[in-house]
Coordinates of C-alpha atoms in Angstrom, one line a residue:
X111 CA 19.5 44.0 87.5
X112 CA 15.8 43.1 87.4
X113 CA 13.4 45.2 85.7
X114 CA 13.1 49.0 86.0
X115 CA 11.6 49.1 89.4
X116 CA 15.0 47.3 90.2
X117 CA 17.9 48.9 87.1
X118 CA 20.4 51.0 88.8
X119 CA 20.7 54.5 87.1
X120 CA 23.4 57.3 86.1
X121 CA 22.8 59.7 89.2
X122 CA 24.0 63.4 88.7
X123 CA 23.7 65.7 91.5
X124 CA 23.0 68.4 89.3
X125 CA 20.1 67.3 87.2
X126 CA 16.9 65.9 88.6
X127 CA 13.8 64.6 86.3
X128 CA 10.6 65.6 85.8
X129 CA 9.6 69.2 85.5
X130 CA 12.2 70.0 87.9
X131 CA 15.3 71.8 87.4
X132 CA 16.8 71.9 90.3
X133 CA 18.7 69.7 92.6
X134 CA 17.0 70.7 95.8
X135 CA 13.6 69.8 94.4
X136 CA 11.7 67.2 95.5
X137 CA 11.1 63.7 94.0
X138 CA 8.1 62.8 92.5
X139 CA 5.6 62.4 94.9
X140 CA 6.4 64.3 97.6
X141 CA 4.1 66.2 99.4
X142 CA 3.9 69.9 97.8
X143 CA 0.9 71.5 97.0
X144 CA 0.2 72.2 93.4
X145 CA 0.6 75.0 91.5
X146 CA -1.1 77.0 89.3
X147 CA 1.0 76.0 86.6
X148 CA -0.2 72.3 87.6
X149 CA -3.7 72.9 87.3
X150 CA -3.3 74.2 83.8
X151 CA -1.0 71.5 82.8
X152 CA -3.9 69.2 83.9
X153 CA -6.5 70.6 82.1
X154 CA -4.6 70.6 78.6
X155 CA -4.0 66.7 78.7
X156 CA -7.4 66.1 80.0
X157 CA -8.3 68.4 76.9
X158 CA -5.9 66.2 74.7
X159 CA -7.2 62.7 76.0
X160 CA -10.5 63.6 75.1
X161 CA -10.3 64.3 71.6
X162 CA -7.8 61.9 71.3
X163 CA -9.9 59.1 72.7
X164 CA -13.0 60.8 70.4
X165 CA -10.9 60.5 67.3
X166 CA -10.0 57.2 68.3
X167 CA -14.3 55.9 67.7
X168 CA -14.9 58.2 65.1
X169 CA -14.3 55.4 62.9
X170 CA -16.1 53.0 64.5
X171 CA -19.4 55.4 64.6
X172 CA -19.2 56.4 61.2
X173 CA -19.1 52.4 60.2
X174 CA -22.2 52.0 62.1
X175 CA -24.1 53.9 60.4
X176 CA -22.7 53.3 56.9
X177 CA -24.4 49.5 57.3
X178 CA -23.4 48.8 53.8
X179 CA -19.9 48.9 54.4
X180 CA -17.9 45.2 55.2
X181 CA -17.4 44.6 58.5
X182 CA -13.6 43.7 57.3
X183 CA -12.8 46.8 56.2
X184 CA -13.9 48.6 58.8
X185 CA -12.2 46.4 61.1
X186 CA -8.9 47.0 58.8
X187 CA -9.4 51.1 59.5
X188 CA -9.5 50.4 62.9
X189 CA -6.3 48.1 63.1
X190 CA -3.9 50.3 61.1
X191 CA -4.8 52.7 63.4
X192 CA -3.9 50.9 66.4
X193 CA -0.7 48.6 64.9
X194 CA 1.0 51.7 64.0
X195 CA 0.0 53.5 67.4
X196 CA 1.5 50.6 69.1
X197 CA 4.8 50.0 66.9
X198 CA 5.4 53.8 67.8
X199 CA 4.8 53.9 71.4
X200 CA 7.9 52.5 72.3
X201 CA 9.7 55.1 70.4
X202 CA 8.3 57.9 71.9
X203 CA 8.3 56.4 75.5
X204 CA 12.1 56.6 74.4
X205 CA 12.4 59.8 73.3
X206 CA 10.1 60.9 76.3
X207 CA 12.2 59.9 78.9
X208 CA 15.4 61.8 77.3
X209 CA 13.9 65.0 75.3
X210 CA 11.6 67.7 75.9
X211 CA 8.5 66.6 76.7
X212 CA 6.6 69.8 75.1
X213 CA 8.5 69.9 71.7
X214 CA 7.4 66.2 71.6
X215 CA 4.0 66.7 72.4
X216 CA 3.7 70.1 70.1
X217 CA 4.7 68.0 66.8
X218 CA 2.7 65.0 67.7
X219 CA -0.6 67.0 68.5
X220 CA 0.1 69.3 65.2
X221 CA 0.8 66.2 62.7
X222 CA -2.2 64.2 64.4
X223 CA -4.8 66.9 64.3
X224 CA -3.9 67.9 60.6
X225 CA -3.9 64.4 59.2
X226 CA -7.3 64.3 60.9
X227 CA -8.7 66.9 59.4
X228 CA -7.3 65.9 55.7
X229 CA -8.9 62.3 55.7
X230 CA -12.3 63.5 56.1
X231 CA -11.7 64.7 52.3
X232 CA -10.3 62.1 51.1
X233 CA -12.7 59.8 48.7
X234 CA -10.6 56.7 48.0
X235 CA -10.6 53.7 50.6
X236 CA -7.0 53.2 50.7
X237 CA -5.7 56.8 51.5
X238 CA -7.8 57.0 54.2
X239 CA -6.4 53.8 55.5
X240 CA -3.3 55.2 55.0
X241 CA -4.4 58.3 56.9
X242 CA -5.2 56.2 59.9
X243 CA -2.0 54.9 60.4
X244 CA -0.4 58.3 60.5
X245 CA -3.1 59.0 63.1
X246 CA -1.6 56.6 65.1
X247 CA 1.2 57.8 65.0
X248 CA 0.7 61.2 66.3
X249 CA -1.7 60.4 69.1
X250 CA 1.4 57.8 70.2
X251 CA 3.1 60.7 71.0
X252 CA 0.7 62.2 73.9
X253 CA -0.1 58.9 75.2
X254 CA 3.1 57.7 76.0
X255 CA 3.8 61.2 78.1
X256 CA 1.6 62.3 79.5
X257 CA 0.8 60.2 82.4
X258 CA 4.7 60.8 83.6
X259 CA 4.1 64.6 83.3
X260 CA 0.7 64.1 85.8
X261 CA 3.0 62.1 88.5
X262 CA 6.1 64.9 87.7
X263 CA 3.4 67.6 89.0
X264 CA 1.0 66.0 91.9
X265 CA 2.2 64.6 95.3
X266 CA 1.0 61.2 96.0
X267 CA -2.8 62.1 97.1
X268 CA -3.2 64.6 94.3
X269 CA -1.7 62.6 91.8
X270 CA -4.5 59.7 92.3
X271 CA -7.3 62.3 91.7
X272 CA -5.6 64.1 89.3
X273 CA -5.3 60.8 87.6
X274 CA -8.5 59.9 87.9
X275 CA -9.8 62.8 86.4
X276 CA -7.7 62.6 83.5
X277 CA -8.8 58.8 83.0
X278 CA -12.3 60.1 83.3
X279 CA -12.2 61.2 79.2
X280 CA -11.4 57.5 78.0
X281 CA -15.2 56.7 78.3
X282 CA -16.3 60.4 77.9
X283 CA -14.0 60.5 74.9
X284 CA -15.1 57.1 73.2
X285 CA -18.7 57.9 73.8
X286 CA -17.9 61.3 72.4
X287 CA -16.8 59.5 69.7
X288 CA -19.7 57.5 69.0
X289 CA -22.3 60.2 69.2
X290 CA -20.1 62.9 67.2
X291 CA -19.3 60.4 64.2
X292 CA -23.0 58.8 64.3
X293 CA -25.1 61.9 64.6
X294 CA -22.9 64.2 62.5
X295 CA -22.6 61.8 59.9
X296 CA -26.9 61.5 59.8
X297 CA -27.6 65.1 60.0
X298 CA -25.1 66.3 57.5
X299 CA -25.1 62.8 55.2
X300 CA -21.8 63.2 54.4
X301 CA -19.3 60.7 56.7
X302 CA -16.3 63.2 57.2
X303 CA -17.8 65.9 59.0
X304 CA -17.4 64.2 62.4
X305 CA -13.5 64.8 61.9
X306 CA -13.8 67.6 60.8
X307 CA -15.6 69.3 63.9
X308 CA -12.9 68.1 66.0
X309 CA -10.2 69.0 64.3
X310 CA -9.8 72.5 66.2
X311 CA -9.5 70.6 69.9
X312 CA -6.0 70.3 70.1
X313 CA -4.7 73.1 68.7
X314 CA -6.8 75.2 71.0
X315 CA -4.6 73.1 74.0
X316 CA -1.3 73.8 73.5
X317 CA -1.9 77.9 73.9
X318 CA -1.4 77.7 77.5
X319 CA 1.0 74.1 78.1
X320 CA 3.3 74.7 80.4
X321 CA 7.8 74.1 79.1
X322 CA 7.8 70.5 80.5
X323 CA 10.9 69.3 80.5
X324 CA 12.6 65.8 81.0
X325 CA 16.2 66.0 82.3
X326 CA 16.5 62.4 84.0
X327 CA 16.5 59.6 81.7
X328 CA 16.4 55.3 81.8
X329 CA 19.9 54.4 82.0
X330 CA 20.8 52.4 78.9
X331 CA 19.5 49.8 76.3
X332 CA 20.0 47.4 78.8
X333 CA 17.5 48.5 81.5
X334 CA 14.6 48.1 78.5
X335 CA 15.9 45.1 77.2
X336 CA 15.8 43.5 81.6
X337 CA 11.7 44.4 80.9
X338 CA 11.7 41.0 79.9
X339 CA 13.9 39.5 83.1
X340 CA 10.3 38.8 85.1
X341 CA 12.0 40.7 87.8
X342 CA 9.1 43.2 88.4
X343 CA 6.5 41.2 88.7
X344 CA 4.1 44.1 89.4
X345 CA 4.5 45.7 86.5
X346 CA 4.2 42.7 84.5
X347 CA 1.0 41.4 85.9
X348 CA -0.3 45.0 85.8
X349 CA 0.3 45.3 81.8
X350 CA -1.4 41.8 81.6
X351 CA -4.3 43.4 83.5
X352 CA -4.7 46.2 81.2
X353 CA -4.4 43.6 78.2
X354 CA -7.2 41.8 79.1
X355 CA -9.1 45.4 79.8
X356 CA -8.1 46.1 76.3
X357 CA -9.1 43.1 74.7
X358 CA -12.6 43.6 75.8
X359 CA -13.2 47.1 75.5
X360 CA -11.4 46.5 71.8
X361 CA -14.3 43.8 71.4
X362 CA -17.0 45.3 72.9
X363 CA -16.8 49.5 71.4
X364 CA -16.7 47.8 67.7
X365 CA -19.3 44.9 68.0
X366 CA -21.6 46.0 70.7
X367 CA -23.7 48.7 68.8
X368 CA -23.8 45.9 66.1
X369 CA -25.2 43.3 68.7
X370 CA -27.7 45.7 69.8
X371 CA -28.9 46.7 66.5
X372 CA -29.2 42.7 65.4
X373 CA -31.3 42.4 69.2
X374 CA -33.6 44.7 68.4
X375 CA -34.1 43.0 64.6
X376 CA -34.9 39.6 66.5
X377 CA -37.0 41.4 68.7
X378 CA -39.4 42.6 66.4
X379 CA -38.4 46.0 67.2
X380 CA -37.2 47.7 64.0
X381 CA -37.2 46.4 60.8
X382 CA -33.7 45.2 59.2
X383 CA -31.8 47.8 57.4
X384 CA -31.7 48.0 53.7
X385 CA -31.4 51.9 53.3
X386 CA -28.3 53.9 54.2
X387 CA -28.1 55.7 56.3
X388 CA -29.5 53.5 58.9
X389 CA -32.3 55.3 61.3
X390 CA -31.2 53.1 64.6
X391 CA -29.9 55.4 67.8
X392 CA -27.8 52.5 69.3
X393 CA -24.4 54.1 68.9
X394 CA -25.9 57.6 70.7
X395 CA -27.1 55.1 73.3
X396 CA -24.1 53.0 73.8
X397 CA -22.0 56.1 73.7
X398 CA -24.4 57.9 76.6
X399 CA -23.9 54.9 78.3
X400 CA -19.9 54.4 78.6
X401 CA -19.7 58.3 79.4
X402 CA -22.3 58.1 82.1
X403 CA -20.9 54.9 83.7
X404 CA -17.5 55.8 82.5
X405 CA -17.3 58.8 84.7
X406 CA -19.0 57.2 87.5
X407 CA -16.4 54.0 87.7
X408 CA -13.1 56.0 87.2
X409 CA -14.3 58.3 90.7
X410 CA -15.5 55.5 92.5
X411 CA -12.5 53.6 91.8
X412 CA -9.9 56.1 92.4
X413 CA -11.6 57.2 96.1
X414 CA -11.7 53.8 96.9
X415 CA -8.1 52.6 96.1
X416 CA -7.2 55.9 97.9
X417 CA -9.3 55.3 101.4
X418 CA -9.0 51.4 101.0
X419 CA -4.7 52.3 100.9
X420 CA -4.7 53.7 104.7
X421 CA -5.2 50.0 105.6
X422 CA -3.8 47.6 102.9
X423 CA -1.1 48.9 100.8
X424 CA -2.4 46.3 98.1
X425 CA -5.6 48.0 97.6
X426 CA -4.9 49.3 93.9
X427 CA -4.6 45.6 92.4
X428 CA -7.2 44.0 93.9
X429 CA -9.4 46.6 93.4
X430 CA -8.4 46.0 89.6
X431 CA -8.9 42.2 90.5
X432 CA -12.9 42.8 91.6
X433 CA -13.5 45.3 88.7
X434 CA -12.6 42.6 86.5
X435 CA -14.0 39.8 88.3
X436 CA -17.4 41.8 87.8
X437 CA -17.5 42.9 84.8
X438 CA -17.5 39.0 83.3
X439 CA -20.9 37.7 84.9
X440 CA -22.7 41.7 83.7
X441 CA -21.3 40.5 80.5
X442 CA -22.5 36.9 80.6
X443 CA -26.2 38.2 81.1
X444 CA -26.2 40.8 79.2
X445 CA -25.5 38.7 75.6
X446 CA -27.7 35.9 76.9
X447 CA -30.6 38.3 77.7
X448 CA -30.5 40.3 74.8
X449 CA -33.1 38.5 73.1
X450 CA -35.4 38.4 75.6
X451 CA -34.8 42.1 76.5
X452 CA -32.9 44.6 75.5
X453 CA -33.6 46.9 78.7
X454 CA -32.5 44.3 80.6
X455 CA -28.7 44.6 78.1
X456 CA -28.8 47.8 77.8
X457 CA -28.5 47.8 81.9
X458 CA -25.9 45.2 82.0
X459 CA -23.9 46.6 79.9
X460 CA -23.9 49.9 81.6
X461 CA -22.7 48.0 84.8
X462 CA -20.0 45.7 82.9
X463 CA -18.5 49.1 81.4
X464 CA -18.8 50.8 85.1
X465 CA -16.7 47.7 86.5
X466 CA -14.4 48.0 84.4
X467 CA -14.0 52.1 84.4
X468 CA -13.1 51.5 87.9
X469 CA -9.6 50.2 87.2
X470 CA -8.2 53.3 84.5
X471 CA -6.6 55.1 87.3
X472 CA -5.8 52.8 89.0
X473 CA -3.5 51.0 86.4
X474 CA -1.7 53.9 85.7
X475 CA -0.7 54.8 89.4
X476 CA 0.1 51.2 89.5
X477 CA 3.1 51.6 86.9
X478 CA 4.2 55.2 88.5
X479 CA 4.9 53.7 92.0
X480 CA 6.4 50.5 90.9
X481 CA 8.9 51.9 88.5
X482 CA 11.9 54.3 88.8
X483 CA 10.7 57.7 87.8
X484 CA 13.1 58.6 85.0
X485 CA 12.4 55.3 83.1
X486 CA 8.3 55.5 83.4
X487 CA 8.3 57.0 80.0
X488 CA 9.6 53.8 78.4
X489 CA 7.9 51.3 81.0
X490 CA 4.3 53.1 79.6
X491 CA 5.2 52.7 76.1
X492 CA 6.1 49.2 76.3
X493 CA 2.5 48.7 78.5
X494 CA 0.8 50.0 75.7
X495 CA 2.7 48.3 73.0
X496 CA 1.8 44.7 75.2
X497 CA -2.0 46.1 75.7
X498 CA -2.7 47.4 72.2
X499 CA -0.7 44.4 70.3
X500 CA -2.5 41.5 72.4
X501 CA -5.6 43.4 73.6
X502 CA -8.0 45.8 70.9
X503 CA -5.3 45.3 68.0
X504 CA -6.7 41.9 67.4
X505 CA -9.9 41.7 69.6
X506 CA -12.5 42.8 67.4
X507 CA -11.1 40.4 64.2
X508 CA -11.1 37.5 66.9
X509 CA -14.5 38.4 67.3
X510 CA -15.5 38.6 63.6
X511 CA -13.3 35.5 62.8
X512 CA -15.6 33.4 65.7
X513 CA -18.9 34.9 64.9
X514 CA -19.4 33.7 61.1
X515 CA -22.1 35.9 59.5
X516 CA -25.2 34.0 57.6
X517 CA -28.0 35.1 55.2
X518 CA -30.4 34.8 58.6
X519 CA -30.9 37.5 61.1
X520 CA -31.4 35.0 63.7
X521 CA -27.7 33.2 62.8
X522 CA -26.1 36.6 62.7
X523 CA -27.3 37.7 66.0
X524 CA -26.6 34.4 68.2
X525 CA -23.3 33.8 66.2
X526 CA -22.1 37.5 67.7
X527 CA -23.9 36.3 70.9
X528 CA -21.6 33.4 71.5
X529 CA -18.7 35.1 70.2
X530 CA -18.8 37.2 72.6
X531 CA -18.0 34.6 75.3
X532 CA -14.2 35.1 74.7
X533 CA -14.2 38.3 76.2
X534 CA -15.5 37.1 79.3
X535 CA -12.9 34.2 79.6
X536 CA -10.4 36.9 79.0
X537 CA -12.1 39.0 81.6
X538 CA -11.5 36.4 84.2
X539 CA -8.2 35.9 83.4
X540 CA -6.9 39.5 83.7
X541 CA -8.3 39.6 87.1
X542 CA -6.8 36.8 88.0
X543 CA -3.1 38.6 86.7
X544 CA -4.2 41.5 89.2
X545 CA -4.2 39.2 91.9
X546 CA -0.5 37.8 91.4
X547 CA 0.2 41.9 91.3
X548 CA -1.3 42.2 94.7
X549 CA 1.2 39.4 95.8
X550 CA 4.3 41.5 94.7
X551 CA 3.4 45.1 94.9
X552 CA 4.8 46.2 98.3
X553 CA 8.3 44.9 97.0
X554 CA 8.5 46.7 93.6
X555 CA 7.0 49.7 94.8
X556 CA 9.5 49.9 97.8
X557 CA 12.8 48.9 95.3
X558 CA 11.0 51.7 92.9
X559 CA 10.9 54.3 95.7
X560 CA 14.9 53.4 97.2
X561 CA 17.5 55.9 96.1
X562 CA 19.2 55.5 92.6
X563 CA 22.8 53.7 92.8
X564 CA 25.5 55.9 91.8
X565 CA 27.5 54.3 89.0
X566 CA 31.6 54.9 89.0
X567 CA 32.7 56.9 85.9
X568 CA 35.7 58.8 85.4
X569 CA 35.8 62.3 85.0
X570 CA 36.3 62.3 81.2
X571 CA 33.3 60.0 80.6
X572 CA 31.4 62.2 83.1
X573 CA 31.6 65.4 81.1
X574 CA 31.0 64.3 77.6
X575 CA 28.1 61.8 79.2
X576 CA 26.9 65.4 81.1
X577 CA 27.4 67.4 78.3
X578 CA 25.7 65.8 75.4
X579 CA 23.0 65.0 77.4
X580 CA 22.3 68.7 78.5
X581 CA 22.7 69.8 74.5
X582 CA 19.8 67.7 73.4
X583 CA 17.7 68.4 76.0
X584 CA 18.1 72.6 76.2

């Protein structure tokens, strides 16, 4: 009674999971073509990741060009956002796994959107803070589902790509985000407008969402609690993974315009900022550059873990392992020659941030294969609960707290410079945690994939256990 690649489930011979609804339907996986109704599913979420991922660095854009404003408090918007997007992923990753998906999506995209679009009028420091957290909250909601819904609707081949593409709007998204909150907030002077203009997105996406629906659930208390059993070691050394991808995308979307702006004082090339708001274009670049290279990495790694598969069924982690492994040494460079060039980190930036865009889709189809589809729900929110709470919940303080700002421009910069050696530590380490995946993959995956284990009940405890569940489900 390992973890939930290895808990033994309820099975009813009536009730399947996933969007199915009937017993004759295949498992998740299978080989079936997709339907219509597929492709529209997967354009709303990739609608819905999107903005989500764009409201996401709208804060961290609009605190780039407001200079004046602490770095703490910034830092503070940012972390309520993510704390209570974490503390609520596990509930919905419950809830996910034993409710109607769409009902759960609908009131988390409606409250989420709406809160949104009320903080950008609201002048006082603390309810906007407060308004953050509530963000959090909602975008919890689509997170935690929406990847189960993707392997629900796409065999095994499709559901890579489809995947991939849907990972595809975490750089667009942040970089997005960047631009929108940056440019809006200079051409209009006023802060609020970039949440304001994308406030319509996800209302527009849930015209056409297709009735998911969730009928299979994760057996009991019990087969969460085994998470922490090291049974699974897969999934474990996957969520580490994504934790250290966190961490330093955390790290690097809040302090890298910053670095870059402080490069270019030393540099001679601007002048440093005494006037708000600031007239420098490095959160436009930096968002150009993880959308460009975003895009690029997630296809590129998603086509090769699927050709590399035919001949080593470990191909997912250790091409995880190398995108890692890369990223570190483009990072290394890119902070050491930044005062010497900022082409030159501009460039190995772009290739850090395509290293480790190579590993979002892979990640997720990691968790699908290696855990028992009715309990995925759960298994993701606990992933992100692990990768928010140790990775970008804390990352960008850890960075402030190591890089100690100073009266000189020269401190500030090589201060941030050598702060941002932690990240590359981390780096190394969450490559190394794909490699112990690769070790224990073919095992998980195949106890993941074996037939659910019929559990004896008697007949009484069979209808009221059959019947409630079907009453909050329908």
């Amino acid at each position: 009674h390992g973890f939930f690649c290895l808990s033994p489930q309820v099975y009813n011979p009536n009730l399947a999971y996933g969007t199915m609804e009937s017993a004759e339907q295949p498992p998740q996986g299978s080989s079936q073509p997709p339907t219509r109704r597929a492709y529209i599913a997967i354009a709303t979420l990739c609608h819905l990741n999107l903005v989500n991922y764009m409201d996401w660095f709208l804060v961290a854009g609009v605190f780039k060009v407001k200079s004046g404003c602490s770095s703490l408090l910034s830092f503070l918007f940012m972390a309520v956002f993510i704390l209570c997007f974490l503390f609520s992923a596990p509930v919905f990753g419950y809830l996910g796994d034993r409710y109607n998906q769409k009902i759960i999506l609908s009131i988390g995209i409606s409250f989420w959107s709406t809160v949104t679009f009320c903080s950008s009028f609201i002048p006082m420091p603390w309810l906007f803070f407060i308004s953050r957290g509530l963000v959090g909250v909602g975008t919890s909601s689509f997170s935690t589902i929406a990847p189960t819904i993707i392997a629900d609707l796409f065999e095994k081949d499709y559901r890579t790509w489809m995947l991939s593409v849907f990972y595809i709007f975490i750089p667009v998204g942040s970089g997005l985000g960047y631009i929108l909150s940056s440019g809006v907030a200079r051409a209009s002077g006023f802060w609020g407008w970039g949440f304001r203009v994308s406030l319509g997105w996800p209302a527009l996406s849930l015209r056409e969402s297709p009735w998911f629906k969730t009928v299979g659930f994760c057996q009991s208390v019990s087969s969460v609690t085994s998470t922490f059993s090291f049974s699974c070691w897969s999934f474990i050394g996957s969520s580490l993974g994504v934790t250290s991808m966190g961490f330093i995308t955390g790290a690097l979307g809040f302090w890298i315009p910053v670095f870059l702006y402080r490069a270019e004082v030393v540099l001679g090339i601007i002048q440093p900022c005494s006037k708000q708001p600031c007239k420098n274009h490095n959160s436009e670049i930096f968002g150009g550059i993880t959308i460009a290279t975003g895009i690029l990495g997630v296809v590129i790694g998603a086509e090769a873990a699927r050709r590399y598969k035919k001949v080593n069924t470990k191909a997912d982690p250790l091409i995880c392992a190398v995108g890692l492994f890369s990223s570190s040494p483009c990072m290394y460079l890119a902070i050491m020659l930044a005062e010497k060039s900022i082409v030159a980190a501009y460039i190995l930036i772009a290739l850090a941030v395509f290293f480790l865009s190579l590993n979002w889709a892979i990640v997720a189809d990691i968790l699908l294969y290696v855990v028992k589809p009715a309990c995925q729900s759960t298994a993701l929110s606990l992933q992100i609960f692990m990768s928010h709470l140790l990775g970008d919940a804390g990352s960008p303080y850890l960075i402030g707290i190591v890089h100690q700002r100073d009266n000189s421009t020269l401190w500030d910069f090589q201060s941030l410079k050598y702060s941002f050696v932690v990240c590359i530590f981390v780096g190394v380490l969450g490559g190394g945690c794909f490699l112990m995946t690769a070790v224990h993959i073919e095992e998980d995956s195949k106890k993941a994939a074996a037939p659910a284990t019929p559990l004896p009940v008697t007949p009484g405890q069979s209808f009221s256990f059959h019947s409630w569940n079907k009453n909050m489900i329908h």
